Short mmCIF file of C-alpha atoms and ligand atoms in Angstrom, two decimals:
data_model
loop_
_atom_site.label_atom_id
_atom_site.label_comp_id
_atom_site.label_asym_id
_atom_site.label_seq_id
_atom_site.Cartn_x
_atom_site.Cartn_y
_atom_site.Cartn_z
CA MET A 1 -25.46 30.13 -19.18
CA SER A 2 -25.05 30.04 -22.97
CA GLN A 3 -26.53 27.55 -25.36
CA ASP A 4 -23.19 25.99 -26.26
CA GLY A 5 -21.25 26.73 -23.06
CA CYS A 6 -18.85 29.02 -24.92
CA LEU A 7 -17.54 32.07 -23.06
CA VAL A 8 -16.67 35.49 -24.48
CA LYS A 9 -14.29 38.08 -23.03
CA ILE A 10 -15.74 41.51 -22.29
CA LEU A 11 -14.86 44.54 -20.17
CA VAL A 12 -17.22 45.60 -17.38
CA ASN A 13 -16.41 49.07 -16.03
CA GLY A 14 -12.88 48.52 -17.31
CA GLU A 15 -12.43 45.10 -15.67
CA PRO A 16 -12.07 41.95 -17.81
CA GLN A 17 -14.91 39.44 -17.37
CA GLU A 18 -16.08 36.32 -19.13
CA VAL A 19 -19.73 35.72 -19.87
CA GLY A 20 -21.75 33.26 -21.89
CA LEU A 21 -21.92 33.79 -25.65
CA ASN A 22 -25.01 35.72 -26.74
CA VAL A 23 -26.13 36.50 -23.20
CA SER A 24 -28.70 39.33 -23.09
CA VAL A 25 -28.17 42.53 -21.12
CA ASP A 26 -30.79 41.22 -18.66
CA GLY A 27 -28.84 37.99 -18.23
CA LEU A 28 -25.55 39.85 -17.94
CA LEU A 29 -26.88 42.01 -15.10
CA VAL A 30 -28.18 38.98 -13.21
CA SER A 31 -24.89 37.10 -13.64
CA LEU A 32 -22.94 40.12 -12.37
CA GLY A 33 -25.18 40.54 -9.33
CA TYR A 34 -27.06 43.61 -10.62
CA GLY A 35 -30.37 41.81 -11.16
CA GLY A 36 -33.26 44.12 -10.27
CA LYS A 37 -30.93 47.02 -9.37
CA ALA A 38 -31.63 50.55 -10.61
CA VAL A 39 -28.61 50.86 -12.90
CA ALA A 40 -28.10 52.08 -16.45
CA VAL A 41 -26.08 49.97 -18.90
CA ALA A 42 -24.02 51.18 -21.84
CA VAL A 43 -22.62 48.77 -24.42
CA ASN A 44 -19.69 50.26 -26.32
CA ARG A 45 -20.53 53.77 -25.05
CA ASP A 46 -24.15 53.53 -26.07
CA PHE A 47 -26.82 53.29 -23.37
CA VAL A 48 -29.27 50.46 -23.91
CA PRO A 49 -32.88 51.48 -23.17
CA ARG A 50 -34.43 49.27 -20.50
CA SER A 51 -37.01 47.91 -22.96
CA SER A 52 -34.20 46.65 -25.25
CA TYR A 53 -32.37 44.61 -22.57
CA PRO A 54 -33.83 41.23 -23.55
CA GLN A 55 -32.96 41.49 -27.25
CA THR A 56 -29.55 43.16 -26.83
CA ARG A 57 -26.90 40.42 -26.93
CA ILE A 58 -23.38 40.73 -25.57
CA GLN A 59 -20.58 40.01 -28.05
CA GLU A 60 -16.88 39.21 -27.68
CA GLY A 61 -14.88 42.36 -26.89
CA ASP A 62 -17.88 44.46 -25.84
CA GLU A 63 -17.13 47.26 -23.41
CA ILE A 64 -19.89 47.41 -20.83
CA GLU A 65 -20.44 50.28 -18.45
CA ILE A 66 -22.82 49.89 -15.56
CA LEU A 67 -23.77 53.19 -14.02
CA ALA A 68 -25.55 53.67 -10.71
CA PRO A 69 -27.70 56.79 -10.33
CA MET A 70 -26.21 59.77 -8.50
CA GLN A 71 -28.40 62.18 -6.55
CA GLY A 72 -26.01 64.78 -5.13
CA GLY A 73 -26.14 68.42 -6.06
CA MET B 1 -34.17 100.13 -19.43
CA SER B 2 -36.49 97.98 -21.50
CA GLN B 3 -35.75 94.32 -21.96
CA SER B 4 -34.89 94.88 -25.60
CA GLU B 5 -32.11 97.40 -25.06
CA LEU B 6 -28.64 97.42 -23.54
CA GLY B 7 -27.60 100.55 -21.62
CA LYS B 8 -24.08 101.99 -21.65
CA LYS B 9 -23.09 100.17 -18.47
CA GLU B 10 -24.37 96.90 -19.86
CA LEU B 11 -22.60 97.43 -23.19
CA GLU B 12 -19.35 97.89 -21.27
CA ARG B 13 -19.95 95.01 -18.87
CA TYR B 14 -20.82 92.57 -21.65
CA SER B 15 -18.39 93.92 -24.24
CA ARG B 16 -16.31 90.70 -24.36
CA HIS B 17 -19.51 88.87 -25.23
CA LEU B 18 -20.42 91.45 -27.83
CA LEU B 19 -17.07 90.82 -29.53
CA ILE B 20 -17.87 87.13 -30.11
CA PRO B 21 -19.70 86.69 -33.43
CA GLU B 22 -21.81 83.84 -31.98
CA VAL B 23 -23.09 86.15 -29.22
CA GLY B 24 -22.94 89.79 -30.26
CA ARG B 25 -25.57 92.35 -29.36
CA GLY B 26 -28.44 90.11 -30.46
CA GLY B 27 -27.18 87.20 -28.40
CA GLN B 28 -26.66 89.38 -25.35
CA LEU B 29 -30.22 90.65 -25.68
CA SER B 30 -31.43 87.05 -25.82
CA LEU B 31 -29.50 86.33 -22.63
CA LYS B 32 -31.08 89.39 -21.05
CA ASP B 33 -34.52 88.04 -21.92
CA GLY B 34 -33.63 84.41 -21.14
CA LYS B 35 -35.49 83.15 -18.12
CA VAL B 36 -33.48 80.47 -16.32
CA LEU B 37 -34.66 78.64 -13.22
CA LEU B 38 -32.16 77.06 -10.84
CA ILE B 39 -33.59 74.21 -8.80
CA GLY B 40 -31.45 74.42 -5.68
CA ALA B 41 -28.99 77.10 -4.56
CA GLY B 42 -26.51 74.49 -3.38
CA GLY B 43 -23.34 72.96 -4.80
CA LEU B 44 -24.38 72.99 -8.47
CA GLY B 45 -26.74 75.95 -8.31
CA SER B 46 -24.10 78.23 -6.78
CA PRO B 47 -21.48 78.29 -9.54
CA ALA B 48 -24.17 78.13 -12.21
CA ALA B 49 -25.94 81.16 -10.70
CA VAL B 50 -22.72 83.14 -10.26
CA TYR B 51 -21.73 82.72 -13.91
CA LEU B 52 -25.22 83.17 -15.32
CA ALA B 53 -25.79 86.37 -13.36
CA SER B 54 -22.34 87.70 -14.26
CA ALA B 55 -23.06 87.00 -17.92
CA GLY B 56 -26.31 88.94 -17.80
CA VAL B 57 -28.70 86.00 -17.97
CA GLY B 58 -31.92 86.90 -16.36
CA PRO B 59 -34.46 87.01 -14.92
CA LEU B 60 -32.78 84.31 -12.88
CA GLY B 61 -35.12 82.23 -10.71
CA ILE B 62 -33.95 80.25 -7.70
CA VAL B 63 -35.99 77.61 -5.86
CA ASP B 64 -34.75 76.53 -2.44
CA PHE B 65 -36.31 76.10 0.99
CA ASP B 66 -33.11 75.40 2.93
CA ARG B 67 -31.01 77.56 5.17
CA VAL B 68 -27.24 77.94 4.84
CA GLU B 69 -25.22 75.57 7.03
CA ALA B 70 -21.52 75.70 7.83
CA SER B 71 -20.97 72.40 6.01
CA ASN B 72 -22.27 74.00 2.77
CA LEU B 73 -19.57 76.64 2.58
CA HIS B 74 -16.70 74.55 1.13
CA ARG B 75 -18.54 74.32 -2.19
CA GLN B 76 -21.69 76.49 -2.24
CA ILE B 77 -19.98 79.68 -3.34
CA LEU B 78 -23.15 81.78 -3.37
CA HIS B 79 -23.04 81.77 0.42
CA PHE B 80 -20.44 83.41 2.64
CA ASP B 81 -19.35 82.78 6.21
CA GLY B 82 -21.74 85.37 7.60
CA ASP B 83 -24.69 83.80 5.77
CA VAL B 84 -24.92 80.69 7.99
CA GLY B 85 -28.49 80.44 9.24
CA LYS B 86 -29.94 82.63 6.45
CA LYS B 87 -32.41 81.39 3.88
CA LYS B 88 -30.43 80.21 0.85
CA THR B 89 -32.70 82.16 -1.48
CA GLU B 90 -31.99 85.39 0.45
CA SER B 91 -28.26 84.75 0.62
CA ALA B 92 -28.25 83.98 -3.12
CA ARG B 93 -30.16 87.15 -3.94
CA GLU B 94 -27.70 89.29 -1.97
CA THR B 95 -24.66 87.73 -3.64
CA LEU B 96 -26.08 87.88 -7.16
CA THR B 97 -27.39 91.42 -6.85
CA GLN B 98 -23.95 92.56 -5.73
CA LEU B 99 -22.36 90.69 -8.62
CA ASN B 100 -24.63 92.18 -11.26
CA PRO B 101 -27.35 94.69 -10.40
CA HIS B 102 -28.64 94.51 -13.99
CA VAL B 103 -29.97 91.00 -13.47
CA GLN B 104 -33.35 90.44 -11.86
CA VAL B 105 -33.26 87.64 -9.27
CA ILE B 106 -36.58 85.93 -8.51
CA THR B 107 -36.61 83.79 -5.39
CA HIS B 108 -39.02 80.92 -4.73
CA ASP B 109 -38.55 80.19 -1.06
CA THR B 110 -40.37 76.87 -1.11
CA ARG B 111 -39.92 73.16 -1.48
CA LEU B 112 -40.73 72.11 -5.05
CA HIS B 113 -43.61 69.60 -5.10
CA LYS B 114 -46.22 68.27 -7.49
CA GLU B 115 -48.70 71.03 -6.68
CA ASN B 116 -46.41 73.99 -7.39
CA ALA B 117 -43.88 72.61 -9.89
CA LEU B 118 -45.76 73.25 -13.12
CA SER B 119 -46.69 76.82 -12.22
CA ILE B 120 -43.16 77.69 -11.03
CA LEU B 121 -41.32 76.02 -13.94
CA GLY B 122 -43.89 77.28 -16.43
CA ASP B 123 -42.56 80.84 -16.20
CA TYR B 124 -39.04 79.93 -17.35
CA ASP B 125 -37.31 79.00 -20.62
CA VAL B 126 -34.55 76.77 -19.27
CA ILE B 127 -34.48 74.69 -16.08
CA ILE B 128 -31.23 73.77 -14.32
CA ASP B 129 -31.51 70.72 -12.08
CA GLY B 130 -29.11 71.16 -9.18
CA THR B 131 -31.17 69.34 -6.61
CA ASP B 132 -29.77 66.87 -4.09
CA ASN B 133 -32.37 64.09 -3.96
CA PHE B 134 -34.12 61.58 -6.22
CA PRO B 135 -37.76 62.63 -5.66
CA THR B 136 -37.03 66.19 -6.82
CA ARG B 137 -34.94 64.94 -9.77
CA TYR B 138 -37.88 62.87 -11.05
CA LEU B 139 -40.27 65.73 -10.34
CA VAL B 140 -38.14 68.22 -12.30
CA ASN B 141 -37.70 65.73 -15.16
CA ASP B 142 -41.40 64.97 -15.41
CA ALA B 143 -42.44 68.61 -15.15
CA CYS B 144 -39.97 69.61 -17.88
CA VAL B 145 -41.22 66.89 -20.25
CA LEU B 146 -44.86 67.77 -19.56
CA LEU B 147 -44.11 71.47 -20.13
CA GLY B 148 -41.78 70.84 -23.09
CA LYS B 149 -38.86 72.69 -21.48
CA PRO B 150 -35.15 71.86 -21.61
CA ASN B 151 -33.78 70.40 -18.38
CA VAL B 152 -30.05 70.91 -17.84
CA TYR B 153 -29.10 68.03 -15.58
CA GLY B 154 -26.10 67.69 -13.29
CA SER B 155 -25.23 65.53 -10.33
CA ILE B 156 -22.18 64.97 -8.15
CA PHE B 157 -20.73 62.55 -5.62
CA ARG B 158 -17.25 62.56 -4.03
CA PHE B 159 -14.97 62.89 -7.11
CA ASP B 160 -17.53 62.06 -9.81
CA GLY B 161 -19.92 64.22 -11.75
CA GLN B 162 -22.52 63.77 -14.49
CA ALA B 163 -24.16 66.26 -16.82
CA SER B 164 -26.64 66.09 -19.67
CA VAL B 165 -29.44 68.03 -21.31
CA PHE B 166 -32.87 66.43 -21.39
CA ASP B 167 -34.57 68.42 -24.11
CA PRO B 168 -38.09 67.40 -25.10
CA ARG B 169 -38.21 70.18 -27.73
CA GLY B 170 -35.90 68.16 -29.98
CA ASP B 171 -37.42 64.84 -28.96
CA GLY B 172 -34.34 64.11 -26.83
CA PRO B 173 -34.25 61.42 -24.14
CA CYS B 174 -35.26 62.21 -20.56
CA TYR B 175 -33.96 61.17 -17.14
CA ARG B 176 -36.45 58.30 -17.03
CA CYS B 177 -35.08 56.96 -20.34
CA LEU B 178 -31.78 56.58 -18.47
CA TYR B 179 -33.14 55.53 -15.06
CA PRO B 180 -36.79 54.43 -15.39
CA GLU B 181 -37.11 54.05 -11.65
CA PRO B 182 -35.18 55.28 -8.62
CA PRO B 183 -32.99 53.07 -6.44
CA PRO B 184 -34.47 51.90 -3.13
CA PRO B 185 -34.04 54.45 -0.35
CA GLY B 186 -30.71 54.32 1.46
CA VAL B 187 -28.84 52.52 -1.31
CA VAL B 188 -27.27 55.51 -3.10
CA PRO B 189 -25.56 57.86 -0.66
CA SER B 190 -26.08 61.63 -0.85
CA CYS B 191 -23.27 64.19 -0.54
CA ALA B 192 -24.37 64.69 3.09
CA GLU B 193 -23.74 61.01 3.71
CA GLY B 194 -20.74 60.28 1.50
CA GLY B 195 -19.08 63.65 1.09
CA VAL B 196 -18.12 65.60 -2.02
CA LEU B 197 -14.95 67.34 -3.20
CA GLY B 198 -15.56 71.09 -2.82
CA VAL B 199 -14.43 72.07 -6.33
CA LEU B 200 -16.41 69.30 -8.07
CA PRO B 201 -19.75 71.15 -8.31
CA GLY B 202 -17.75 74.08 -9.71
CA ILE B 203 -16.93 71.99 -12.78
CA ILE B 204 -20.37 70.43 -13.24
CA GLY B 205 -22.37 73.54 -12.32
CA VAL B 206 -20.44 75.65 -14.82
CA ILE B 207 -21.03 73.02 -17.51
CA GLN B 208 -24.75 73.37 -16.72
CA ALA B 209 -24.53 77.16 -16.98
CA THR B 210 -22.71 76.78 -20.32
CA GLU B 211 -25.46 74.56 -21.70
CA ALA B 212 -28.16 76.97 -20.51
CA ILE B 213 -26.41 79.86 -22.29
CA LYS B 214 -26.04 77.79 -25.50
CA ILE B 215 -29.73 76.87 -25.39
CA ILE B 216 -30.73 80.52 -25.04
CA LEU B 217 -28.37 81.57 -27.82
CA GLY B 218 -29.38 78.61 -29.97
CA LYS B 219 -25.70 77.97 -30.73
CA GLY B 220 -23.53 74.89 -30.73
CA ASP B 221 -24.27 71.29 -29.81
CA THR B 222 -25.76 70.74 -26.38
CA LEU B 223 -25.42 67.58 -24.31
CA THR B 224 -28.83 66.41 -25.58
CA GLY B 225 -28.53 62.66 -26.15
CA ARG B 226 -25.19 62.47 -24.36
CA LEU B 227 -24.31 61.83 -20.73
CA LEU B 228 -21.03 63.49 -19.80
CA LEU B 229 -19.08 61.79 -17.02
CA TYR B 230 -16.30 63.55 -15.14
CA ASN B 231 -13.83 62.11 -12.67
CA ALA B 232 -11.67 64.54 -10.73
CA LEU B 233 -9.16 61.94 -9.48
CA GLU B 234 -8.39 60.70 -12.99
CA MET B 235 -9.05 64.19 -14.37
CA SER B 236 -11.00 62.59 -17.16
CA PHE B 237 -14.12 63.39 -19.12
CA HIS B 238 -15.93 60.80 -21.13
CA GLU B 239 -19.34 60.58 -22.66
CA LEU B 240 -21.93 57.92 -23.32
CA LYS B 241 -24.63 58.09 -25.92
CA LEU B 242 -28.15 58.43 -24.48
CA ARG B 243 -31.12 57.10 -26.35
CA LYS B 244 -34.76 57.87 -26.01
CA ASP B 245 -36.57 54.73 -24.86
CA PRO B 246 -39.70 54.27 -27.02
CA HIS B 247 -41.18 52.51 -23.97
CA CYS B 248 -40.28 55.37 -21.57
CA PRO B 249 -43.29 55.76 -19.25
CA LEU B 250 -43.03 59.55 -19.61
CA CYS B 251 -41.67 60.49 -23.04
CA GLY B 252 -42.23 57.21 -24.92
CA THR B 253 -44.85 56.54 -27.58
CA ASN B 254 -47.52 55.35 -25.11
CA PRO B 255 -46.80 57.28 -21.92
CA THR B 256 -48.33 56.09 -18.66
CA VAL B 257 -47.13 59.13 -16.71
CA THR B 258 -49.24 61.98 -18.05
CA GLU B 259 -49.34 64.20 -14.98
CA LEU B 260 -47.15 64.77 -11.95
CA ILE B 261 -47.24 61.96 -9.39
CA ASP B 262 -46.37 61.43 -5.72
CA TYR B 263 -42.55 61.49 -5.93
CA GLU B 264 -41.88 60.71 -2.30
CA GLY B 265 -43.98 57.59 -2.73
CA PHE B 266 -42.34 56.79 -6.07
CA CYS B 267 -38.94 56.91 -4.39
CA ARG B 268 -40.34 55.12 -1.32
CA ILE B 269 -39.11 57.88 0.98
CA GLY B 270 -39.96 57.19 4.59
CA GLU B 271 -40.33 53.48 3.99
CA SER B 272 -37.77 51.44 5.83
CA GLU B 273 -36.11 48.71 3.77
CA GLU B 274 -37.34 46.02 6.11
CA PRO B 275 -40.24 47.00 8.35
CA ALA B 276 -39.10 45.90 11.76
CA GLU B 277 -40.06 46.35 15.37
CA ALA B 278 -38.79 49.45 17.11
CA VAL B 279 -35.64 48.88 19.16
CA ALA B 280 -34.90 50.08 22.67
CA SER B 281 -33.56 53.62 22.63
CA LEU B 282 -32.54 56.43 24.91
CA THR B 283 -32.35 60.22 24.45
CA VAL B 284 -29.17 62.26 24.58
CA VAL B 285 -30.35 63.77 27.87
CA GLU B 286 -30.68 60.28 29.35
CA LEU B 287 -27.25 59.37 28.01
CA LYS B 288 -25.73 62.47 29.61
CA GLU B 289 -27.14 61.43 32.99
CA LYS B 290 -25.73 57.95 32.55
CA MET B 291 -22.33 59.31 31.56
CA GLU B 292 -22.20 61.48 34.67
CA GLY B 293 -22.88 58.46 36.86
CA GLU B 294 -20.74 55.38 37.15
CA ARG B 295 -20.05 54.01 33.67
CA SER B 296 -21.69 50.64 33.58
CA PHE B 297 -22.16 50.44 29.82
CA VAL B 298 -20.21 50.24 26.59
CA LEU B 299 -20.57 53.21 24.25
CA LEU B 300 -20.38 51.77 20.74
CA ASP B 301 -19.78 54.11 17.79
CA VAL B 302 -20.95 52.34 14.61
CA ARG B 303 -20.03 55.11 12.15
CA GLU B 304 -17.11 55.02 9.70
CA SER B 305 -13.67 55.93 11.05
CA HIS B 306 -13.42 59.16 9.00
CA GLU B 307 -16.58 60.44 10.68
CA THR B 308 -14.89 60.16 14.09
CA GLU B 309 -12.34 62.71 12.90
CA ILE B 310 -15.10 65.35 12.96
CA CYS B 311 -16.59 64.45 16.33
CA GLN B 312 -16.94 61.53 18.75
CA LEU B 313 -18.33 60.92 22.22
CA THR B 314 -15.58 60.37 24.79
CA GLY B 315 -14.98 56.79 25.77
CA SER B 316 -16.47 55.32 22.57
CA VAL B 317 -15.45 52.03 21.02
CA LEU B 318 -15.52 52.22 17.20
CA ILE B 319 -16.84 49.31 15.17
CA PRO B 320 -18.40 50.46 11.86
CA LEU B 321 -21.84 48.92 11.25
CA GLY B 322 -20.60 47.02 8.18
CA GLN B 323 -17.97 45.22 10.30
CA LEU B 324 -20.09 44.63 13.38
CA ALA B 325 -21.32 41.15 12.45
CA ASN B 326 -17.72 39.91 12.11
CA ARG B 327 -16.38 41.75 15.15
CA MET B 328 -19.00 40.85 17.79
CA ASP B 329 -16.30 39.22 19.90
CA GLU B 330 -14.80 42.67 20.54
CA VAL B 331 -17.97 43.84 22.30
CA PRO B 332 -17.99 42.99 26.03
CA ARG B 333 -20.87 40.66 26.83
CA ALA B 334 -21.22 41.45 30.51
CA THR B 335 -22.29 45.09 30.18
CA PRO B 336 -25.19 46.76 28.34
CA VAL B 337 -24.30 48.41 25.03
CA ILE B 338 -25.36 51.89 23.95
CA ALA B 339 -24.89 52.20 20.18
CA TYR B 340 -24.82 55.46 18.24
CA CYS B 341 -24.21 56.78 14.75
CA LYS B 342 -24.69 60.16 13.07
CA LYS B 343 -28.49 60.44 13.23
CA GLY B 344 -29.71 57.14 14.67
CA ILE B 345 -30.42 55.00 11.59
CA ARG B 346 -27.26 52.89 11.62
CA GLY B 347 -27.39 52.74 15.41
CA GLU B 348 -30.82 51.13 15.19
CA LYS B 349 -29.53 48.49 12.78
CA ALA B 350 -26.57 47.83 15.09
CA VAL B 351 -28.87 47.38 18.09
CA ARG B 352 -30.94 44.87 16.13
CA LEU B 353 -27.80 42.89 15.21
CA LEU B 354 -26.51 42.97 18.78
CA ASN B 355 -29.79 41.93 20.37
CA GLU B 356 -30.09 39.03 17.94
CA ALA B 357 -26.63 37.94 19.09
CA GLY B 358 -27.72 38.01 22.72
CA PHE B 359 -26.46 41.43 23.79
CA THR B 360 -28.53 44.00 25.67
CA ALA B 361 -28.25 46.99 23.39
CA THR B 362 -29.92 50.43 23.24
CA ASN B 363 -29.82 53.00 20.45
CA LEU B 364 -29.04 56.68 20.95
CA GLU B 365 -31.97 58.61 19.46
CA GLY B 366 -30.88 61.19 16.89
CA GLY B 367 -27.26 60.03 17.09
CA ILE B 368 -24.28 62.24 17.76
CA ILE B 369 -25.92 65.15 15.92
CA ALA B 370 -28.66 65.26 18.59
CA TRP B 371 -25.90 65.28 21.22
CA ALA B 372 -24.19 68.22 19.48
CA GLU B 373 -27.48 70.08 19.21
CA GLN B 374 -28.81 69.49 22.71
CA ILE B 375 -25.86 68.72 24.97
CA ASP B 376 -22.58 70.01 23.56
CA PRO B 377 -22.84 73.11 21.33
CA GLU B 378 -19.03 73.15 20.98
CA MET B 379 -19.08 69.81 19.17
CA ALA B 380 -18.51 70.01 15.38
CA ARG B 381 -21.48 68.84 13.30
CA TYR B 382 -21.48 67.49 9.76
ZN1 ZN C 1 -38.01 59.40 -21.31
#
């Protein structure tokens, strides 16, 4: 997954996970099974706009939140 | 009484507001002139409307086309037991007028759609999104951005709630910056499908009312650029920073959405996930006849077990749809199967699975709700 095979530890919705070093948000979503899903992603409490997914890289210790839309009212 | 004055009764009623320096007489007059539109008089719209009307915010507009149902009453506090069957807009008007006769309530007894949204929303200063479906959420978002009006967003599910303010006046992000496109139909359950804790919309709806009041007063920091998340089980609030997406199709630098679109189509409403052949089905009247004769079939309930606690057909075998593929061996092979769910959608999927596995299965059209409506009026609906 990463160029050098090195893994970094991150939290995804509070759960520890390991992903490839420097993986993009796009790549992260695919590796976690969210590829193509209508979710929003926050890295360290900051939502990443969809157009910035490819250039946003995941770093060691990042706290990721993946949020599905909610329609109820 | 003109809009720019407060009468004696109003001075008394709002006196605790008048004592707050950030509100005062000037602020209360702004609230009196503040035009707020509630999209939906349901879970979120109810508490928001009750507090806004009590606080003297008005004219207060309400858009809803629904009628009050018994299953609304555990959370939709605008509507009382005797209101079941009434138009929600009428029930809301009665409640709010009793609460505060000084506030003008304007009802829009219609479904909001692309043809009427701009003209309805155009008359108001602040929009509160308390709708219960994705097409209307995108419609409200787009209309607010196109009109340049603040959209006070809230949504709820089970124990979770979200709130934000999408405010194009300050170049804030919009709902599409967060979710550029909707999920496929059927993937994200509604409150009608998954349930909701009755008090939850009380929290989120009152947060929406608070933001509307702050916007009218021009005081404090609104939730613009922040998504507030609430969880009732953990009793926790936390917030995430929202950013405007420069590539947002609506509010970005080169927008591609420049007028309202077909939101049902955008959300693919009415499209089935996998277009498939129709399956064999029978009506509730036909099922009743069969049940009165000799029982030569298996009645398979494919809903979730908690749904059976509200109502179930006698003599049913319960295997939730999600478990059916792994529990086929529990279904007798020798007899035909009649499958049912709440409204017929899951039943159809079950019939498809069963027929592929060599069973002879039929789906109950309209599910157990059709049975309750047409055959057994004593049966509880949900
Ligand atoms: Zn946007």
